[in-house]
Amino acid sequence: MSDSLDPIVAAWADRIRAAAADRIALHVRGGGSKDFYGRSVRGERFDTTDYRGIVAYEPTELVVTVRAGTPLAELEAELAAKGQMLAFEPPHFGSGATVGGAVAAGLSGPRRAAAGALRDFVLGVKLLDGRGEVLRFGGQVMKNVAGYDVSRLMAGSLGTLGVLLEVSLKVLPRPVAEATLRFDLGEAEAIGRLNAWGGRPLPISASAWADGALTVRLSGAEAAVQAALADLGGERVGADEAAAFWLGVREQTLPWFGAGVGGGALWRLSMPSAAAPLKLGGERFMEWGGAQRWLRSTEPAGRIRERAAQLGGHATLFRGGDRSGAVFHPLPAPLLAIHRRLKDAFDPADIFNPGRLHQDF
Amino acid sequence: MPETQVQSDEPLAAEHEADFAAIDKARLIEALARVLPVGALMYDPEDLRPYECDGLTAYRQVPLAVALPHDEEQVVAVLRACHEQGVPVVARGAGTGLSGGALPHDRGVLLSLARFNRILHLDPHSRTAVVQPGVRNLAISEAAAPHGLYYAPDPSSQIACTIGGNVAENAGGVHCLKYGLTVHNLLRVRGVTIEGEIVEIGSHALDSPGYDLLALMTGSEGMLAVVTEVTVKLTPKPVLAQCVLAAFDDVIKAGDAVAAIIAAGIIPAGLEMMDQPATAAVEEFVHAGYPLGAKAILLCESDGTPEEVAEEIARVRAVLEASGATEIRVSGSEAERLKFWAGRKAAFPAAGRISPDYFCMDGTIPRKRLGEMLEAIQAMEGKYGLRCINVFHAGDGNLHPLILFDANRPGETERAEAFGGEILELSVALGGTVTGEHGVGIEKIKQMCSQFASAEIRQFFRVKAAFDPPGLLNPGKAIPTLNRCAEYGRMRVSAGHVPYPDIPRF
Ligand SMILES: Cc1cc2nc3c(=O)[nH]c(=O)nc-3n(C[C@H](O)[C@H](O)[C@H](O)COP(=O)(O)OP(=O)(O)OC[C@H]3O[C@@H](n4cnc5c(N)ncnc54)[C@H](O)[C@@H]3O)c2cc1C
């Protein structure tokens, strides 16, 4: 395996083996843009940003293979130059965001409900496990069922299973046409409307509701966008304003997300799209056709979790609040047991980001 | 360097095939009879016959018993009983799998989910359906049709195959280029572990806390848990679909046209290719009116609003013309569109009609290597003295070469196997994989040794053990033991491509 001879990878492997032998926790970190996310981490800083660069990119194959420390912005610029994009619109949350960090965090942006999540676009990974071994799973092709889908398992694992070295991602052409519409609607009506639209073949690529206004983005072929504009009504938002708005949704830089508005921690509730309004105290912002609901609230965690679960979803303490508690929704016992064993399978000495995902591992 | 530590946590299962010789059939039957109603347990040899193989009929094996539970409680009880006695369990849906995934274990129980055939709930508003694993793929789309919805992944076997089998294989279809594979269209899977624990993986939300176990379950070939319930996403039916049929006088040109369509920023709803022998074989079978003189034909589907389809078809046509298509037809009606597809969807039965036996390969390669692969396959036809007809999910580089042979002729099965093995090895060498959608099963287990190094194989065993610590769910499938790989490696080195009769096939 020629890449294991790469001096950076070789040095990392040595460091991991030494850390495993001495049980030294490592805080695996790219640009640090998602330091706020997950439970608070302990451990020696393990910086991945030196291992960067696009390894292979062939637009006609719809695949890019990139080293994990590559800045996300650099990758996106390269894809845009070829008329392509990461369809899951990953949030950066800071200028230093790396591709590896995006995959490890597993977060997707406004296009998620329409195009799929980050995990849906992961085709392959190369990683260093907790034994310091280089492992490759998946590959560069669209369809691959050889062995368990370990590549997708890495998405959202928050660096607790290994140090990502390379990832292969499926990319898609950028839509030819785009338009944004705004509607005055209450929360319950917006949920109803979004789900009804979801049942029709409309080119809706993003939605955001807050404070009585529903904003919807259409993307696709010129004819499809034009037809939907005529069909849906609403008020057209200018192209520049729309672009700034969707960027603000993705990066959470809209005034709604500003600290202090409403007070309290920022919760992310992942819900069945048609779930009723939350009826929890606090400010609400809804995306993904109703499936992602942000809540800025001072309500107790237990109450928020209970309400989310009651409606068939789960709640994450996204920003702020107590980062040493259960940031993510608790797992039922049989799943927790599987999680522990998986963690043990990849990182037997428990050195990678211990505690970031769960207090026990 | 903590070599010893690396050694010490080796799961034993990775090294050698497990030995189940000590299983006591009478004791097993007694335990199963206690938890299953009359008619849900079979162990007379003649009752076991129908279960001896799946779609890969070259491999046959009767199990010790077949269990046909009616409900999840019975599944739990069967798994607990097998767990207690250390008995292997192989789950089975419709048995249409092409890689031997549902091939019974000679010392095990075959667990059929055939009676789990109800659609439990279909919610048009949130566009989801909760179904039992034995529900047929097409039945979901049929139930959703009155609401203008359908279940997008459409394997050619969709009238017969079950959603449980689709989950286990991460099945694809001709429309997955645009609409995704099974893994992209699932929300939740409920299953039972070998220990009899019920696990809810995923939810009706778009994601779940913790690791992405839904991704691990999908394509896991019944080796992690037995699926008892599935929630799928439903997709709105496009207003219109139209199909373009293009003929080429050269397969390489057809392959290049596929790349050119993608390069133009078009993601068609389907993009399929057949070579001349495949076209001839299906034409005889379905009379679709395919151009028989063409060296290859492409089927390219557009869907959406009428305006959108017209726009895309015009762009596709321009690309095809520039790529040297000798003939271009656009379906003028739904009936004609279905006729265009009829042949492609009937490729396997058509192969079965012109040849007593066939193996269907399933490698996936980068699209740009299509031409190379086709040339190599042609050379292999000469080398092995067997014919091969080719159908491809060209849009995703997924190949289905169908190797034709006659098992009654001495040596042909072995030659066909070696032929297939060489195609798979070449798929790996060209930067692809041995299986795109049919699974490894028992069929491609040796070639897994070419695709993965021992470190990854060990890791796969550890992943399995995280769900199935005693290694009783479908043992011997999908992931080769290191022992098997070592043996395979020795044979390849010493004899080149020879059959491997001395490897036990249970
Ligand atoms: C003519 C023909 C055309 C085909 N076309 C396609 C195609 O276009 N695309 C494609 O992807 N495949 C295709 N296939 C292959 C096959 O239909 C698929 O792999 C299908 O998903 C298998 O479903 P099944 O219900 O028949 O599963 P089975 O064959 O019964 O089982 C397949 C695997 O799933 C496991 N399994 C089944 N049910 C469960 C359960 N409830 N829980 C856990 N594990 C379970 C089994 O143990 C086995 O490993 C085709 C097959 C044929 C014969």
Coordinates of N, CA and C in Angstrom, one line a residue, chain B residues 202-329:
Chain B
G202 N -32.3 3.8 12.9 CA -32.9 4.8 12.1 C -34.2 5.2 12.7
S203 N -35.0 6.1 12.0 CA -36.3 6.6 12.6 C -37.0 7.2 11.5
H204 N -38.2 7.8 11.8 CA -38.9 8.5 10.7 C -38.4 9.9 10.5
A205 N -37.4 10.3 11.3 CA -36.7 11.5 11.0 C -35.6 11.2 10.0
L206 N -34.9 12.2 9.5 CA -34.0 12.0 8.5 C -32.6 11.5 9.0
D207 N -32.4 11.5 10.3 CA -31.2 11.0 10.9 C -31.4 10.5 12.3
S208 N -30.4 9.9 12.9 CA -30.6 9.4 14.3 C -29.3 9.7 15.0
P209 N -29.4 9.7 16.4 CA -28.2 9.9 17.1 C -27.2 8.7 17.0
G210 N -26.0 9.0 17.2 CA -25.0 7.9 17.2 C -24.5 7.5 15.9
Y211 N -23.8 6.4 15.8 CA -23.2 5.9 14.5 C -24.3 5.6 13.5
D212 N -24.0 5.6 12.2 CA -24.9 5.4 11.2 C -25.1 3.9 11.0
L213 N -25.8 3.2 11.9 CA -26.0 1.8 11.8 C -26.9 1.4 10.7
L214 N -27.7 2.3 10.2 CA -28.6 2.0 9.1 C -27.7 1.8 7.8
A215 N -26.7 2.5 7.7 CA -25.8 2.3 6.6 C -25.1 0.9 6.7
L216 N -24.7 0.5 7.9 CA -24.1 -0.8 8.1 C -25.0 -1.9 7.8
M217 N -26.3 -1.7 8.3 CA -27.3 -2.8 8.1 C -27.6 -3.0 6.6
T218 N -27.6 -1.9 5.8 CA -27.9 -2.0 4.4 C -26.8 -2.6 3.7
G219 N -27.1 -3.7 3.0 CA -26.0 -4.4 2.2 C -25.3 -5.4 3.1
S220 N -25.8 -5.7 4.3 CA -25.0 -6.6 5.2 C -25.4 -8.0 5.1
E221 N -26.1 -8.4 4.1 CA -26.4 -9.8 3.6 C -26.8 -10.7 4.8
G222 N -27.7 -10.1 5.6 CA -28.3 -11.0 6.7 C -27.3 -11.4 7.7
M223 N -26.2 -10.7 7.8 CA -25.1 -11.1 8.8 C -25.1 -10.4 10.1
L224 N -25.9 -9.3 10.2 CA -25.8 -8.5 11.4 C -27.1 -8.7 12.2
A225 N -28.2 -8.7 11.6 CA -29.5 -8.9 12.3 C -30.5 -9.3 11.3
V226 N -31.6 -9.9 11.8 CA -32.7 -10.3 11.0 C -33.7 -9.1 10.9
V227 N -34.0 -8.6 9.8 CA -34.9 -7.5 9.6 C -36.3 -7.9 9.7
T228 N -37.1 -7.2 10.6 CA -38.5 -7.6 10.8 C -39.5 -6.5 10.4
E229 N -38.9 -5.3 10.1 CA -39.8 -4.2 9.7 C -38.9 -3.1 9.0
V230 N -39.4 -2.5 8.0 CA -38.7 -1.5 7.3 C -39.5 -0.3 7.0
T231 N -39.0 0.9 7.2 CA -39.7 2.1 6.8 C -38.9 2.7 5.6
V232 N -39.7 2.8 4.4 CA -39.1 3.3 3.2 C -39.6 4.7 2.9
K233 N -38.8 5.5 2.2 CA -39.3 6.8 1.7 C -40.0 6.5 0.4
L234 N -41.1 7.3 0.2 CA -41.8 7.2 -1.1 C -41.5 8.5 -1.9
T235 N -41.4 8.3 -3.2 CA -41.0 9.5 -4.1 C -42.2 9.8 -5.0
P236 N -42.5 11.1 -5.2 CA -43.6 11.5 -6.1 C -43.3 11.0 -7.5
K237 N -44.3 10.5 -8.1 CA -44.1 10.0 -9.5 C -43.9 11.2 -10.4
P238 N -42.9 11.2 -11.3 CA -42.8 12.3 -12.3 C -44.0 12.3 -13.2
V239 N -44.3 13.5 -13.7 CA -45.5 13.7 -14.5 C -45.3 12.9 -15.8
L240 N -44.1 12.9 -16.3 CA -43.8 12.2 -17.6 C -42.4 11.6 -17.6
A241 N -42.3 10.5 -18.2 CA -41.0 9.9 -18.5 C -40.9 9.5 -19.9
Q242 N -39.8 9.8 -20.5 CA -39.6 9.4 -21.9 C -38.2 8.8 -22.0
C243 N -38.1 7.8 -23.0 CA -36.8 7.1 -23.1 C -36.3 7.3 -24.5
V244 N -35.0 7.5 -24.5 CA -34.3 7.6 -25.8 C -33.5 6.3 -26.0
L245 N -33.6 5.8 -27.2 CA -32.9 4.6 -27.6 C -31.9 5.0 -28.6
A246 N -30.6 4.8 -28.4 CA -29.6 5.2 -29.4 C -28.8 4.0 -29.8
A247 N -28.5 3.9 -31.1 CA -27.7 2.7 -31.6 C -26.3 3.2 -31.9
F248 N -25.3 2.4 -31.7 CA -23.9 2.7 -32.0 C -23.3 1.6 -32.8
D249 N -22.3 1.9 -33.7 CA -21.7 0.9 -34.5 C -20.4 0.4 -33.8
D250 N -20.2 0.9 -32.6 CA -19.0 0.5 -31.9 C -19.2 0.7 -30.3
V251 N -18.9 -0.4 -29.6 CA -19.2 -0.3 -28.1 C -18.4 0.8 -27.4
I252 N -17.2 1.1 -27.9 CA -16.4 2.1 -27.2 C -17.1 3.4 -27.4
K253 N -17.6 3.7 -28.6 CA -18.3 4.9 -28.8 C -19.5 5.1 -27.9
A254 N -20.2 4.0 -27.7 CA -21.4 4.0 -26.8 C -20.9 4.3 -25.4
G255 N -19.8 3.7 -25.0 CA -19.3 4.0 -23.6 C -18.9 5.4 -23.5
D256 N -18.3 6.0 -24.5 CA -17.9 7.4 -24.5 C -19.1 8.3 -24.4
A257 N -20.2 7.9 -25.1 CA -21.4 8.7 -25.1 C -22.0 8.8 -23.7
V258 N -21.8 7.7 -23.0 CA -22.3 7.7 -21.6 C -21.6 8.8 -20.8
A259 N -20.2 8.8 -20.9 CA -19.4 9.8 -20.2 C -19.8 11.2 -20.7
A260 N -20.1 11.3 -22.0 CA -20.4 12.7 -22.5 C -21.7 13.2 -22.0
I261 N -22.7 12.3 -21.8 CA -24.0 12.8 -21.2 C -23.7 13.3 -19.8
I262 N -23.0 12.6 -19.0 CA -22.7 13.0 -17.6 C -21.9 14.3 -17.6
A263 N -20.9 14.4 -18.6 CA -20.1 15.6 -18.6 C -20.9 16.8 -19.0
A264 N -22.0 16.6 -19.7 CA -22.8 17.7 -20.1 C -23.7 18.2 -18.9
G265 N -23.5 17.6 -17.8 CA -24.3 18.0 -16.6 C -25.7 17.4 -16.5
I266 N -25.9 16.3 -17.2 CA -27.2 15.6 -17.2 C -27.1 14.4 -16.3
I267 N -28.1 14.3 -15.4 CA -28.2 13.0 -14.7 C -29.5 12.4 -15.1
P268 N -29.5 11.5 -16.1 CA -30.7 10.9 -16.6 C -31.4 10.1 -15.5
A269 N -32.7 9.8 -15.7 CA -33.4 8.9 -14.7 C -32.9 7.5 -14.8
G270 N -32.3 7.2 -16.0 CA -31.8 5.8 -16.2 C -30.8 5.9 -17.4
L271 N -29.8 5.1 -17.4 CA -28.8 5.2 -18.5 C -28.2 3.8 -18.6
E272 N -28.7 3.0 -19.5 CA -28.4 1.6 -19.6 C -27.8 1.2 -21.0
M273 N -27.0 0.2 -21.0 CA -26.3 -0.2 -22.2 C -26.4 -1.7 -22.4
M274 N -26.6 -2.1 -23.7 CA -26.5 -3.6 -24.0 C -25.6 -3.8 -25.2
D275 N -24.9 -4.8 -25.2 CA -24.0 -5.1 -26.4 C -24.9 -5.9 -27.4
Q276 N -24.3 -6.1 -28.6 CA -25.0 -6.7 -29.7 C -25.6 -8.1 -29.3
P277 N -24.8 -9.0 -28.8 CA -25.3 -10.3 -28.4 C -26.4 -10.2 -27.4
A278 N -26.3 -9.3 -26.4 CA -27.4 -9.2 -25.4 C -28.7 -8.7 -26.1
T279 N -28.5 -7.7 -27.0 CA -29.7 -7.1 -27.7 C -30.4 -8.2 -28.5
A280 N -29.6 -9.0 -29.2 CA -30.1 -10.1 -30.0 C -30.9 -11.1 -29.1
A281 N -30.3 -11.4 -27.9 CA -30.9 -12.4 -27.0 C -32.3 -11.9 -26.5
V282 N -32.3 -10.6 -26.1 CA -33.6 -10.1 -25.5 C -34.6 -9.8 -26.6
E283 N -34.1 -9.5 -27.8 CA -35.1 -9.2 -28.9 C -35.9 -10.4 -29.2
E284 N -35.2 -11.5 -29.3 CA -35.8 -12.8 -29.5 C -36.9 -13.1 -28.5
F285 N -36.7 -12.6 -27.3 CA -37.6 -12.9 -26.2 C -38.8 -11.9 -26.1
V286 N -38.5 -10.6 -26.2 CA -39.6 -9.6 -26.0 C -40.0 -8.9 -27.2
H287 N -39.3 -9.0 -28.3 CA -39.7 -8.3 -29.6 C -39.9 -6.8 -29.4
A288 N -38.9 -6.2 -28.9 CA -39.0 -4.7 -28.6 C -38.7 -3.9 -29.8
G289 N -38.2 -4.5 -30.9 CA -37.9 -3.8 -32.1 C -36.5 -3.1 -32.0
Y290 N -35.6 -3.7 -31.2 CA -34.3 -3.1 -31.1 C -33.5 -3.2 -32.4
P291 N -32.7 -2.3 -32.7 CA -31.8 -2.3 -33.9 C -30.8 -3.4 -33.8
L292 N -31.0 -4.5 -34.5 CA -30.1 -5.7 -34.3 C -28.7 -5.5 -34.9
G293 N -28.6 -4.5 -35.8 CA -27.3 -4.4 -36.5 C -26.3 -3.6 -35.6
A294 N -26.8 -2.9 -34.6 CA -26.0 -2.1 -33.8 C -25.0 -2.9 -32.9
K295 N -23.8 -2.4 -32.7 CA -22.8 -3.1 -31.8 C -23.2 -2.9 -30.4
A296 N -23.9 -1.8 -30.1 CA -24.3 -1.5 -28.7 C -25.5 -0.6 -28.8
I297 N -26.4 -0.7 -27.9 CA -27.5 0.3 -27.8 C -27.5 0.9 -26.4
L298 N -27.9 2.2 -26.3 CA -28.0 2.9 -25.0 C -29.5 3.2 -24.8
L299 N -30.0 3.1 -23.6 CA -31.3 3.5 -23.2 C -31.1 4.7 -22.2
C300 N -31.7 5.8 -22.5 CA -31.5 7.0 -21.7 C -32.8 7.6 -21.4
E301 N -33.2 7.6 -20.1 CA -34.5 8.0 -19.7 C -34.5 9.4 -19.1
S302 N -35.5 10.2 -19.4 CA -35.7 11.5 -18.8 C -37.0 11.5 -18.1
D303 N -37.1 12.1 -16.9 CA -38.4 12.3 -16.3 C -38.5 13.7 -15.7
G304 N -39.8 14.1 -15.5 CA -40.1 15.4 -14.9 C -41.3 16.0 -15.5
T305 N -41.4 17.3 -15.5 CA -42.5 17.9 -16.2 C -42.3 17.8 -17.7
P306 N -43.4 17.9 -18.5 CA -43.3 17.8 -19.9 C -42.2 18.7 -20.5
E307 N -42.2 20.0 -20.0 CA -41.2 20.9 -20.4 C -39.8 20.5 -20.1
E308 N -39.6 20.0 -18.9 CA -38.3 19.6 -18.4 C -37.8 18.4 -19.2
V309 N -38.7 17.5 -19.5 CA -38.3 16.3 -20.3 C -37.9 16.7 -21.7
A310 N -38.7 17.6 -22.3 CA -38.4 18.0 -23.6 C -37.0 18.7 -23.7
E311 N -36.8 19.5 -22.7 CA -35.5 20.2 -22.6 C -34.3 19.2 -22.5
E312 N -34.5 18.3 -21.6 CA -33.4 17.3 -21.3 C -33.2 16.4 -22.5
I313 N -34.3 16.0 -23.1 CA -34.2 15.1 -24.3 C -33.5 15.8 -25.4
A314 N -33.7 17.0 -25.6 CA -33.0 17.8 -26.7 C -31.5 17.8 -26.4
R315 N -31.2 18.0 -25.1 CA -29.8 18.0 -24.8 C -29.1 16.6 -25.0
V316 N -29.9 15.6 -24.5 CA -29.3 14.2 -24.7 C -29.1 13.9 -26.1
R317 N -30.1 14.3 -26.9 CA -30.0 14.0 -28.4 C -28.8 14.6 -29.0
A318 N -28.6 15.9 -28.6 CA -27.4 16.6 -29.2 C -26.1 15.8 -28.8
V319 N -26.0 15.4 -27.5 CA -24.8 14.7 -27.1 C -24.7 13.4 -27.8
L320 N -25.8 12.7 -28.0 CA -25.7 11.4 -28.7 C -25.3 11.5 -30.1
E321 N -25.8 12.6 -30.7 CA -25.5 12.8 -32.1 C -24.0 13.1 -32.2
A322 N -23.5 14.0 -31.4 CA -22.1 14.3 -31.4 C -21.2 13.1 -31.1
S323 N -21.8 12.2 -30.3 CA -21.0 11.0 -30.0 C -21.0 9.9 -31.0
G324 N -21.7 10.2 -32.1 CA -21.7 9.2 -33.3 C -22.8 8.2 -33.2
A325 N -23.9 8.5 -32.6 CA -25.0 7.5 -32.6 C -25.5 7.3 -34.1
T326 N -25.7 6.0 -34.5 CA -26.2 5.8 -35.8 C -27.7 5.9 -36.0
E327 N -28.4 5.8 -34.8 CA -29.8 5.9 -34.9 C -30.3 6.4 -33.5
I328 N -31.3 7.3 -33.5 CA -31.8 7.7 -32.2 C -33.4 7.7 -32.3
R329 N -34.0 7.0 -31.4 CA -35.4 6.9 -31.3 C -35.9 7.5 -29.9

